[in-house]
Coordinates of C-alpha atoms and ligand atoms in Angstrom, one line a residue:
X1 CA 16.4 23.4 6.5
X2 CA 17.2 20.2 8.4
X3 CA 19.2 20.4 11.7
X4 CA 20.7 17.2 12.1
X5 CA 22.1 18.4 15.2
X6 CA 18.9 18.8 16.6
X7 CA 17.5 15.5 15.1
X8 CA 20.5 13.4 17.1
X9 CA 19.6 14.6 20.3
X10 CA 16.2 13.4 19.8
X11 CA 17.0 9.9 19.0
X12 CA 19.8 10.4 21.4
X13 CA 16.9 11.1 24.2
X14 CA 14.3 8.7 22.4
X15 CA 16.9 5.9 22.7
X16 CA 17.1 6.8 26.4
X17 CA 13.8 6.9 27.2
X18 CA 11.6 4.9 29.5
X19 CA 9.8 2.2 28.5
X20 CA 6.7 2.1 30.3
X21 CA 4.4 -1.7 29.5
X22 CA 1.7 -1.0 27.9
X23 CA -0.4 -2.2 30.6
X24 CA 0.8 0.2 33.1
X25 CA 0.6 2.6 30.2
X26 CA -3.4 2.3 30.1
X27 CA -3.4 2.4 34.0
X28 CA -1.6 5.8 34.3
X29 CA -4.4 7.6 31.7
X30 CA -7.6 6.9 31.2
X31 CA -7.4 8.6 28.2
X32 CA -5.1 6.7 26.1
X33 CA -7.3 5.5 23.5
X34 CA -8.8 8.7 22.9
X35 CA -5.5 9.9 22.5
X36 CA -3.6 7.4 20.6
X37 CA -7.0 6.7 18.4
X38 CA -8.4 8.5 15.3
X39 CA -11.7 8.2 13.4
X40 CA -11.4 9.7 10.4
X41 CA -14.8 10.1 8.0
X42 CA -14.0 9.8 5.0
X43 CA -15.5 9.1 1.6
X44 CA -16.6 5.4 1.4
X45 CA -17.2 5.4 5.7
X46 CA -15.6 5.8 8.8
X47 CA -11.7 4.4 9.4
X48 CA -10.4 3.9 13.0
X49 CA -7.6 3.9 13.4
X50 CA -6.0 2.9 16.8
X51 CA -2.7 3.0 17.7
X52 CA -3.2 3.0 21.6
X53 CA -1.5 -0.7 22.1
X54 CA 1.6 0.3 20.7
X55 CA 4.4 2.4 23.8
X56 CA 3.4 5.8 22.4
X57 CA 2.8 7.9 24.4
X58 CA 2.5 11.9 25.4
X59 CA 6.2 11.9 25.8
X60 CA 7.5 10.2 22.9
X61 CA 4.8 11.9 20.9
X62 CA 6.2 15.3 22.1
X63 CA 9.9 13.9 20.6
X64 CA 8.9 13.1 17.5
X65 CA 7.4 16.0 17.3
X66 CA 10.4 18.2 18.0
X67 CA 12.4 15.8 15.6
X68 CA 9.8 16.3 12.5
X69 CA 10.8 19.7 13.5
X70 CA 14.5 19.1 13.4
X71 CA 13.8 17.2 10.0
X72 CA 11.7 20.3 8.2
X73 CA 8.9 17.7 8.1
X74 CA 6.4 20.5 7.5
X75 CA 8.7 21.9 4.2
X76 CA 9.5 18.5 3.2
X77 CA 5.4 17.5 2.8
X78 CA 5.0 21.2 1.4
X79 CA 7.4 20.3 -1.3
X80 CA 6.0 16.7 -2.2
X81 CA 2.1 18.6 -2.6
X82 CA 4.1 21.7 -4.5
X83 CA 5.8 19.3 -7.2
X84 CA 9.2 20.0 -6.2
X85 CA 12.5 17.4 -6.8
X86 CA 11.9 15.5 -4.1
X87 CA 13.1 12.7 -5.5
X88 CA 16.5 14.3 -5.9
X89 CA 18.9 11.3 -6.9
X90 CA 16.6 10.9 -9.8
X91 CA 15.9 14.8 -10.1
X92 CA 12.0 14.0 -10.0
X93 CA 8.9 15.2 -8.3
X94 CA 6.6 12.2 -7.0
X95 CA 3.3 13.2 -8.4
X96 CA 1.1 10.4 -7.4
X97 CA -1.3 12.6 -5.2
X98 CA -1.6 14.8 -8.2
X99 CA -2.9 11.6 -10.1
X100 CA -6.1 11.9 -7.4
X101 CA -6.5 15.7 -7.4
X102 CA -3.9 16.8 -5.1
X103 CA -1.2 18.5 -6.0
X104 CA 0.2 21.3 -8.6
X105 CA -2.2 22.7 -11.2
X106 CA 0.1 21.5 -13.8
X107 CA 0.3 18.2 -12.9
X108 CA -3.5 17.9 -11.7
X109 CA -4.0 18.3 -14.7
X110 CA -2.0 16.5 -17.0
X111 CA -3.1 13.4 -14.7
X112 CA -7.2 14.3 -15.8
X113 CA -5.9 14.4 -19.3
X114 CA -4.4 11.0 -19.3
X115 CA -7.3 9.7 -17.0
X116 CA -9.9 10.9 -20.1
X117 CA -7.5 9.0 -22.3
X118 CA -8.0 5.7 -20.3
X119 CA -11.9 6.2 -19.9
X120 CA -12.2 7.2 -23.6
X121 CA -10.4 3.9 -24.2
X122 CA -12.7 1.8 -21.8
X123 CA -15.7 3.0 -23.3
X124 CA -14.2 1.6 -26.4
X125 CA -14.0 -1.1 -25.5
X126 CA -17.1 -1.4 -23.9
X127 CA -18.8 -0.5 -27.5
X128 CA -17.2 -3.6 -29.0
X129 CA -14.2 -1.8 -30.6
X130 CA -11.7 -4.3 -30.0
X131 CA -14.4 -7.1 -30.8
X132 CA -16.6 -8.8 -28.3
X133 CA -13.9 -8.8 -25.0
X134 CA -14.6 -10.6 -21.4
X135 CA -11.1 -10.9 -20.3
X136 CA -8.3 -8.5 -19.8
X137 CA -4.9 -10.2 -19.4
X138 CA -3.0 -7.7 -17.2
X139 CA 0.9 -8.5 -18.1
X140 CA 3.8 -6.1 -15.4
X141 CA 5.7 -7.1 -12.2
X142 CA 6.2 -4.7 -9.0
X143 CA 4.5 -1.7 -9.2
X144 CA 2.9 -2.5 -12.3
X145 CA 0.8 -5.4 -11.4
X146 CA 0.6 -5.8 -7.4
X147 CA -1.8 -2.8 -7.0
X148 CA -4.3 -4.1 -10.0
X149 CA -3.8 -7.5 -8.2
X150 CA -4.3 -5.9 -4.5
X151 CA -7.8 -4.3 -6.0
X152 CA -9.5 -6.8 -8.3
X153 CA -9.0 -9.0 -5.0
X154 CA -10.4 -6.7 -2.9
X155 CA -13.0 -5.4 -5.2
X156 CA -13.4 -7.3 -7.8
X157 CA -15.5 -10.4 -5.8
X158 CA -19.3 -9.2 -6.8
X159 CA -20.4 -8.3 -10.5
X160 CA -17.7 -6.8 -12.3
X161 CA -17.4 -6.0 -16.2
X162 CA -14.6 -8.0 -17.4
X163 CA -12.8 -10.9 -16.1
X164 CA -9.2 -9.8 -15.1
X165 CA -5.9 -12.0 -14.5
X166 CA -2.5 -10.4 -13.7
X167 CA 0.5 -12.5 -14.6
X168 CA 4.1 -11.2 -13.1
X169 CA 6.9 -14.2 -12.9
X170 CA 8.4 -14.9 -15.8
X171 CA 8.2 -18.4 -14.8
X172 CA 5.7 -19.4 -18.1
X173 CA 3.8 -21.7 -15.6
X174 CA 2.1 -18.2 -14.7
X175 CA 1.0 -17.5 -18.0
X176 CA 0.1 -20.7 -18.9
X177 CA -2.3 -21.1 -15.7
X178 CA -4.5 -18.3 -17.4
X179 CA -4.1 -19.8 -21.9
X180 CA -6.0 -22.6 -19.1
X181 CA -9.1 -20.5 -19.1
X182 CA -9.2 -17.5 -20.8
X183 CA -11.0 -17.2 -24.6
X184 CA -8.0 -15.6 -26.9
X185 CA -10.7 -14.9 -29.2
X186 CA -12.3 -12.7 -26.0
X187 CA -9.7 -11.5 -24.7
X188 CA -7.6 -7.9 -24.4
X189 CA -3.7 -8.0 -23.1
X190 CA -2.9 -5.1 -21.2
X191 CA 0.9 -4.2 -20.9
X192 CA 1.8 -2.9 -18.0
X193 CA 5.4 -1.4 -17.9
X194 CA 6.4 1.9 -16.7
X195 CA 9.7 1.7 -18.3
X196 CA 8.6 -1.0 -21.3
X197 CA 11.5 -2.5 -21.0
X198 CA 11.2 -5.3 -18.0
X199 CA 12.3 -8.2 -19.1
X200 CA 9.7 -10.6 -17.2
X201 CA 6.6 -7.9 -18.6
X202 CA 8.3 -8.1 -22.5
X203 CA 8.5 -11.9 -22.0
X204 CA 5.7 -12.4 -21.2
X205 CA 4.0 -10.0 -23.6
X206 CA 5.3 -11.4 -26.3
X207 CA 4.1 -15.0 -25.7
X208 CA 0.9 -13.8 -24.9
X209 CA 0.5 -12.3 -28.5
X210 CA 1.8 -15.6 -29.9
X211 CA -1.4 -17.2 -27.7
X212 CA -3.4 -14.5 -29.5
X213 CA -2.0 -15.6 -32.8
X214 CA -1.7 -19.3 -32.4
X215 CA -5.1 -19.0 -31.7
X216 CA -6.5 -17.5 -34.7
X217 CA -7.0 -13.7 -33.4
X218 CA -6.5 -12.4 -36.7
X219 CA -4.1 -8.6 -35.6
X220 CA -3.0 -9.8 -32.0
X221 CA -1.3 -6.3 -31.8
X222 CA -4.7 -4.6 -32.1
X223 CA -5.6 -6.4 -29.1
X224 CA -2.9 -4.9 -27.1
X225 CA -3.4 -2.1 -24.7
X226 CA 0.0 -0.2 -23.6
X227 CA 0.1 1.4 -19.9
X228 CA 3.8 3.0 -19.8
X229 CA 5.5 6.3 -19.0
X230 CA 7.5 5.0 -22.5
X231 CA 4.9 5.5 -24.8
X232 CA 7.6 5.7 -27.4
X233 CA 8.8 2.3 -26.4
X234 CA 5.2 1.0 -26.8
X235 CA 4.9 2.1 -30.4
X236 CA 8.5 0.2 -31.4
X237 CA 7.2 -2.7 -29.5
X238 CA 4.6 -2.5 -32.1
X239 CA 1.3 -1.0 -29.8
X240 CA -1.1 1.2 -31.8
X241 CA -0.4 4.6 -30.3
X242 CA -4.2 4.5 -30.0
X243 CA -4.2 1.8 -27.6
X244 CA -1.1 3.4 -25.3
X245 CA -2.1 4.7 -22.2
X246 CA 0.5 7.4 -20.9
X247 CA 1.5 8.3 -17.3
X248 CA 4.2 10.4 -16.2
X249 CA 7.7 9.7 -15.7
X250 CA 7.4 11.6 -12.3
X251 CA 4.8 8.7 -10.9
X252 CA 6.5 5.9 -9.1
X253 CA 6.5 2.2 -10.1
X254 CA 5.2 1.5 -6.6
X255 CA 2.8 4.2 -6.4
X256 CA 1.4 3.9 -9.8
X257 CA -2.2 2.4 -9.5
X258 CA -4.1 5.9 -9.9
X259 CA -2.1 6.8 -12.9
X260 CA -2.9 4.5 -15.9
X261 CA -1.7 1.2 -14.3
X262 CA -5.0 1.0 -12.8
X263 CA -7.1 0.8 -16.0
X264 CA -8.0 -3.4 -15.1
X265 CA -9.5 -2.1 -12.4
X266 CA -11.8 1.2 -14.6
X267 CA -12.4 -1.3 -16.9
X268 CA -13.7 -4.7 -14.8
X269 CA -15.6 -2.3 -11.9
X270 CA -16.5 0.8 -13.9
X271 CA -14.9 4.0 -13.8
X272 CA -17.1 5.5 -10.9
X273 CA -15.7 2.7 -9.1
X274 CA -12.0 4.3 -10.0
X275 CA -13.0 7.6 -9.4
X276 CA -14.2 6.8 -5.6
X277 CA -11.1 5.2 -5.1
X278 CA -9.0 8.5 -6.2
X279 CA -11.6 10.1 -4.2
X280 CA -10.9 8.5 -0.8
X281 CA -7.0 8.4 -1.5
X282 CA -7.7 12.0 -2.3
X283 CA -9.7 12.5 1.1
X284 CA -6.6 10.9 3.0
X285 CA -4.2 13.2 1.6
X286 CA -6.1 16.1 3.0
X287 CA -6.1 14.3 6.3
X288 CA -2.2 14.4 6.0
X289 CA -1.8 17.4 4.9
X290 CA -4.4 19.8 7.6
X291 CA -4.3 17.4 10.5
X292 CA -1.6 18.5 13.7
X293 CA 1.0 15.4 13.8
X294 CA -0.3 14.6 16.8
X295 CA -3.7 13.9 15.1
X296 CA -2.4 12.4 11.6
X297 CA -3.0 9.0 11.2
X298 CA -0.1 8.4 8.7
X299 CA 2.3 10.7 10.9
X300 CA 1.0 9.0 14.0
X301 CA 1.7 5.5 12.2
X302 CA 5.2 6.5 11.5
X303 CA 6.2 7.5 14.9
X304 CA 5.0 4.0 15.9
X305 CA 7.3 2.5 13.4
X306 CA 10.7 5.0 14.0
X307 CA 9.8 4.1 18.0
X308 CA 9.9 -0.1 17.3
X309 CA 13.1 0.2 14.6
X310 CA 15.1 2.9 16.4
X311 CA 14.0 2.0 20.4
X312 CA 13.7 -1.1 20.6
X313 CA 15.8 -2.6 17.6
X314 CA 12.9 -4.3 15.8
X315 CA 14.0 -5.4 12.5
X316 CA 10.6 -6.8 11.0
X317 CA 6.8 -5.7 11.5
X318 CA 3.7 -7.9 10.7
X319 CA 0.4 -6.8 8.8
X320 CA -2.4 -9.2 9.0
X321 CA -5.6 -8.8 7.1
X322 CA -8.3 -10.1 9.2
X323 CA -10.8 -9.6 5.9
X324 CA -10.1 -12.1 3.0
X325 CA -10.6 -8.8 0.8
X326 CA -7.9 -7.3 2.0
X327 CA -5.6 -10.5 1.8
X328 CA -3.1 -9.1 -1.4
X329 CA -2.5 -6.1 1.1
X330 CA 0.4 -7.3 3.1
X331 CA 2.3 -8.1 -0.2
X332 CA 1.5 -5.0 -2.2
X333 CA 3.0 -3.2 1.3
X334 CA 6.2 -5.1 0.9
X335 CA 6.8 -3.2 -2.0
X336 CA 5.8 0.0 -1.1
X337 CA 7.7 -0.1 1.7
X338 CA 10.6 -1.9 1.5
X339 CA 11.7 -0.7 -1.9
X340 CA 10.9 2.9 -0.7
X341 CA 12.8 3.1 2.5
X342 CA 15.0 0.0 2.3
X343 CA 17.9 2.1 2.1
X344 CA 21.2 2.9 3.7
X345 CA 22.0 6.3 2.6
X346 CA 20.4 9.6 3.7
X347 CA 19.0 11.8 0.6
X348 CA 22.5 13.6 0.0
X349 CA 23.9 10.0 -0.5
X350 CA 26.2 10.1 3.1
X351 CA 25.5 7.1 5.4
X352 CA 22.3 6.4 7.0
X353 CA 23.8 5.6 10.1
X354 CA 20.7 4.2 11.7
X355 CA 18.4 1.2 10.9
X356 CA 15.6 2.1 7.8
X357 CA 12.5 0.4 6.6
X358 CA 12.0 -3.1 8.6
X359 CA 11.2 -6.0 6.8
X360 CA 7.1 -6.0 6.3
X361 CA 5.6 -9.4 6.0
X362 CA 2.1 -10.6 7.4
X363 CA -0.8 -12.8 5.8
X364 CA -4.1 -13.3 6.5
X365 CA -6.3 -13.7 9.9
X366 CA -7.1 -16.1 11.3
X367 CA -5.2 -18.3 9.3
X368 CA -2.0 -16.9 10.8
X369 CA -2.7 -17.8 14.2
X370 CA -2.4 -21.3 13.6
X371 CA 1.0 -20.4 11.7
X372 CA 3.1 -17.5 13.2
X373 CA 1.6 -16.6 16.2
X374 CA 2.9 -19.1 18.0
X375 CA 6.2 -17.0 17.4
X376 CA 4.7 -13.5 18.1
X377 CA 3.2 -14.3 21.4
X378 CA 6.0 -16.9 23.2
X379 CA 9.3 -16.3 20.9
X380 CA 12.3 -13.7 21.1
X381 CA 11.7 -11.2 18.6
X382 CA 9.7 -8.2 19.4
X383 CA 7.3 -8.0 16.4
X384 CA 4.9 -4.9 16.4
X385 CA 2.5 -6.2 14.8
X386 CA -0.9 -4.6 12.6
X387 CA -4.6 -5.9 12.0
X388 CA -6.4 -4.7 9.0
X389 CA -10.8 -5.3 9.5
X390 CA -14.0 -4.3 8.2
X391 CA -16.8 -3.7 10.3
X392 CA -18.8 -5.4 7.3
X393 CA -18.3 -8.8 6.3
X394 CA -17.6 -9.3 2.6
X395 CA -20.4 -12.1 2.4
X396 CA -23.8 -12.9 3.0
X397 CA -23.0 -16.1 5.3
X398 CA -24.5 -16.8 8.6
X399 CA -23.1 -13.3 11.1
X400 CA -20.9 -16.3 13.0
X401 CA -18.3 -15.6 10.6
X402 CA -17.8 -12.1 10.8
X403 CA -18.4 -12.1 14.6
X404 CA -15.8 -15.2 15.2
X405 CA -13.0 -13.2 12.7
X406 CA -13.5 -9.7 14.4
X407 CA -13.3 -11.6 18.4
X408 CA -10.0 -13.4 17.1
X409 CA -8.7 -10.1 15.6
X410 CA -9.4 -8.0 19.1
X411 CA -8.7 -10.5 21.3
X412 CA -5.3 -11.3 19.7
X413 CA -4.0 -7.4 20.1
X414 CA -5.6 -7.8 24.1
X415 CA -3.6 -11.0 24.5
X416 CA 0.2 -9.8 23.0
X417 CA -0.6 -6.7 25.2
X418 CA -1.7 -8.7 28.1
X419 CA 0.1 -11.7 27.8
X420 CA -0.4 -14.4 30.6
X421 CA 1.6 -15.4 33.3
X422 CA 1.7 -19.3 34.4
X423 CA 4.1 -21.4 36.7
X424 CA 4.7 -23.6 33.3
X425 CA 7.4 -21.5 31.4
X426 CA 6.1 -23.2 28.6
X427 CA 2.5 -22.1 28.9
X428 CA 3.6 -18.3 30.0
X429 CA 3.1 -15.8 27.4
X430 CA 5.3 -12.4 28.4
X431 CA 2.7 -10.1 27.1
X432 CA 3.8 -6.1 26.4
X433 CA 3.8 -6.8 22.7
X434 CA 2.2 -4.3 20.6
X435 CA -0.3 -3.9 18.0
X436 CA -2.0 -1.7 16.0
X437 CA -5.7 -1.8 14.3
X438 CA -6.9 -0.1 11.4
X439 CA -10.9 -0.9 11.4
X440 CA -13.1 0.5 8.3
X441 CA -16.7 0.5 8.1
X442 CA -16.7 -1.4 4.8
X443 CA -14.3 -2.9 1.9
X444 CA -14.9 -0.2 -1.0
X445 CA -13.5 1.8 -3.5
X446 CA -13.1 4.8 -1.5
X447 CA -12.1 3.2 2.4
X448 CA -9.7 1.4 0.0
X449 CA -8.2 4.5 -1.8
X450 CA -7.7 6.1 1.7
X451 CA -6.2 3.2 3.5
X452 CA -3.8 2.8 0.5
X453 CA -3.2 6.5 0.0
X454 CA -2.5 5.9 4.1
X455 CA 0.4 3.7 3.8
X456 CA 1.8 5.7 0.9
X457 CA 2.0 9.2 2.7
X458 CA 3.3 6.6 6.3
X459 CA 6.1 5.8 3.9
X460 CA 6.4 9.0 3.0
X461 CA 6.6 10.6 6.6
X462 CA 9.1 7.6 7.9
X463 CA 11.4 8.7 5.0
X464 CA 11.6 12.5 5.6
X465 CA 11.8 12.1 9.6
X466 CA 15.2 9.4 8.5
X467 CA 16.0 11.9 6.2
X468 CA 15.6 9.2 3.3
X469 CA 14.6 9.1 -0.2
X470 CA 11.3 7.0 0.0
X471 CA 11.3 7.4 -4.6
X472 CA 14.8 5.4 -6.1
X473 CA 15.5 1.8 -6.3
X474 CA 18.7 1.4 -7.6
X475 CA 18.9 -2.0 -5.7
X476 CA 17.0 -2.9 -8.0
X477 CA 18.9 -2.1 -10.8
X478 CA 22.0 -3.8 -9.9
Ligands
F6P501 O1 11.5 -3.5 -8.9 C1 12.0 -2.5 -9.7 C2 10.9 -1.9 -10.6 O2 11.4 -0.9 -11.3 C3 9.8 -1.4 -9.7 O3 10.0 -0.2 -9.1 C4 8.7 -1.4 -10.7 O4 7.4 -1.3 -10.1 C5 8.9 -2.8 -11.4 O5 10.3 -2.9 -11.4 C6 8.4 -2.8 -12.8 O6 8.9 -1.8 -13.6 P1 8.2 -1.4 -15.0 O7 6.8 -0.9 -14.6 O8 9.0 -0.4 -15.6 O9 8.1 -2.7 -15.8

């Protein structure tokens, strides 16, 4: 049981605590990083993650930990693994860790069932079923197209088995960028829609099979693969129930990529590729679920962000992808995290009465420090800001590259912590603005799978320590 008694006095005290710079913060322990860092081996390498340049420390850590207490954290993260209604204004489990292994026998398994369907379906297609494919046109919005988007960016850069475009905005220039140069004899569409009734995804589905038909493609519906938790919806749209791939209902939009929404990326980097990814999102949720709060990197994460929102009032946090690979990440976050804990309301549906999810927004390094950083090292906000990097470059160019990006990325989180001070207001940079770093050995399938499977359960853990429900969107709906 929650005691929100017990959870005010902690904000009430959190609120009121000291707020020690961080430089005087690494002066009083020599410690810090140690404590305020975790390496985590995992599947595809070794993720760092370091949180020890953000005003965490021993105390604070010791308040969040008697508010996850106050909040029933433990019970709440027991009942997201055990399959129970924790998505209560919509009366549904979330079963996306059960799409990678991890969760409830019964929906483990309906998950490997519907994962045979989509590899049964792949190697199909790779046998020349559908005719002789190189393309798959992936049609869905939100949740349905920025994670295949996020991972064929990420992923898809060396060899990969089929050429694959997502197309979102109903704004027909998007479609119309990829009739430019995709083969409609060559090519599968993939129709992405949980619900299969978006109106962008149907819109766009439909002039997609005129393409096909226009075209001379003989049965454009047989070259239409479904990927909905509607699969009855599929079939009146007129999809051969052979070609639907089901996931469940219980799966969220936004946290749909391991279910069947991910099958552009099975198909275009083969499905041991998908499999590691499950694998290191799999490997992540483990982490989450053994690892003292203390010593959890999503957990850890969230206090971080409850500390910036609640503490110190800050209304937006930054994400910057210091690795072209990982460039889609910052947007594919905007969803996950904004339409999970952009809310106002606590689970029972009584006001909030506290700030929720900050606005996420970032880019790519170190493009943005000739855009915004100007504005996150001398202007007025407070910004907390993150820096996502590889160890290993994602090219084979001269090492000057990867050395220059990695020296800009550190030396940016030394100089908001630092800052420096100069006669010149103009030139005088007020330092004691924090960052964090998340550093992985290499871009794979698996570091990717974690460091996704990362963010999702950070969502999750700011959401039960609010006492929000991270799983409905009916902003959206209005
Ligand atoms: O933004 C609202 C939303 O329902 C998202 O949650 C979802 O990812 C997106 O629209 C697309 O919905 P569907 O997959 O049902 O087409």
């Amino acid at each position: 049981m929650t005691d929100q008694t017990a959870a005010q006095a902690v904000w009430t005290a959190i609120a009121k605590a000291n707020q020690p710079k961080l430089t005087d913060l690494f002066a009083a322990d020599a410690e810090r990083v140690h404590k305020l860092s975790l390496s985590l081996n995992l599947p595809g390498g070794e993720v760092l993650f370091d949180w020890s340049k953000t005003h965490l420390d021993t105390g604070l850590l010791d308040q969040f930990a008697a508010l996850a207490k106050a909040m029933d954290f433990h019970g709440k993260r027991n009942a997201l693994f055990d399959g129970e209604l924790i998505n209560n204004t919509e009366g549904r489990p979330a079963d996306h860790a059960a799409q990678r292994g991890v969760g409830t026998a019964e929906s483990t398994e309906l998950a490997s069932v519907f994962h045979a369907r989509m590899r049964a379906l792949i190697d199909a297609m790779d046998e020349g079923v559908f005719g002789d494919i190189h393309h798959i046109l992936h049609i869905g919005i939100g949740g349905s197209a920025l994670g295949p988007d996020m991972v064929m960016n990420a992923l898809g850069r060396d060899e990969i088995r089929y050429d694959v475009a997502v197309v979102s905005n109903i704004d027909g220039a998007a479609l119309d960028d990829v009739f430019q140069s995709f083969d409609p004899a060559h090519t599968m569409i993939a129709v992405a829609s949980k619900t299969f009734t978006t109106i962008e995804t149907m819109t766009n589905a439909r002039s997609a099979l005129a393409w096909l038909a226009d075209n001379g493609v003989e049965d454009p519906h047989g070259r239409v693969i479904a990927l909905t938790a509607a699969p009855d919806k599929a079939v009146a749209w007129g999809v051969d129930e052979t070609r639907i791939l089901p996931f469940s209902e219980s799966v969220g939009g936004r946290y749909s990529l391991w279910s069947s929404i991910g099958f552009p990326f099975a198909a275009a980097l083969g499905w041991e590729a998908f499999e590691d990814f499950l694998r290191g999102a799999a490997a992540m949720d483990r982490h989450f679920i053994e690892a003292d709060l203390t010593r959890n990197a999503p957990v850890l994460a969230a206090f971080a962000d409850l500390l910036y929102a609640q503490q110190r009032g800050c209304q937006t946090r930054a994400v910057f992808a210091y690795d072209e690979r990982l460039s889609l990440v910052p947007s594919y976050l905007q969803q996950l995290e904004m339409e999970s804990n952009g809310k106002s309301v606590l689970a029972d549906g009584s006001p909030l009465g506290r700030a929720s999810a900050p606005v996420t927004w970032g880019g790519v390094g170190t493009d943005a420090q000739h855009a915004v950083f100007q504005l996150l090292h001398q202007g007025t906000h407070l910004i907390p800001v993150e820096f996502l990097a590889s160890r290993t470059p994602g090219h084979d160019l001269d090492p000057d590259h990867h050395r220059i990006l990695l020296t800009n990325c550190f030396a940016q989180g030394a100089a908001l912590m630092q800052g420096r001070d100069n006669e010149d207001g103009a030139r005088r940079y007020a330092g004691d603005r924090p960052s964090a770093t998340i550093l992985i050995d290499d871009v794979n399938p698996a570091t990717l799978g974690a460091l996704i499977a990362f963010y999702e359960q950070r969502t999750f853990a700011n959401a039960m320590l609010l006492g929000i429900n991270p799983f409905d969107q009916f902003g959206v709906e209005l």
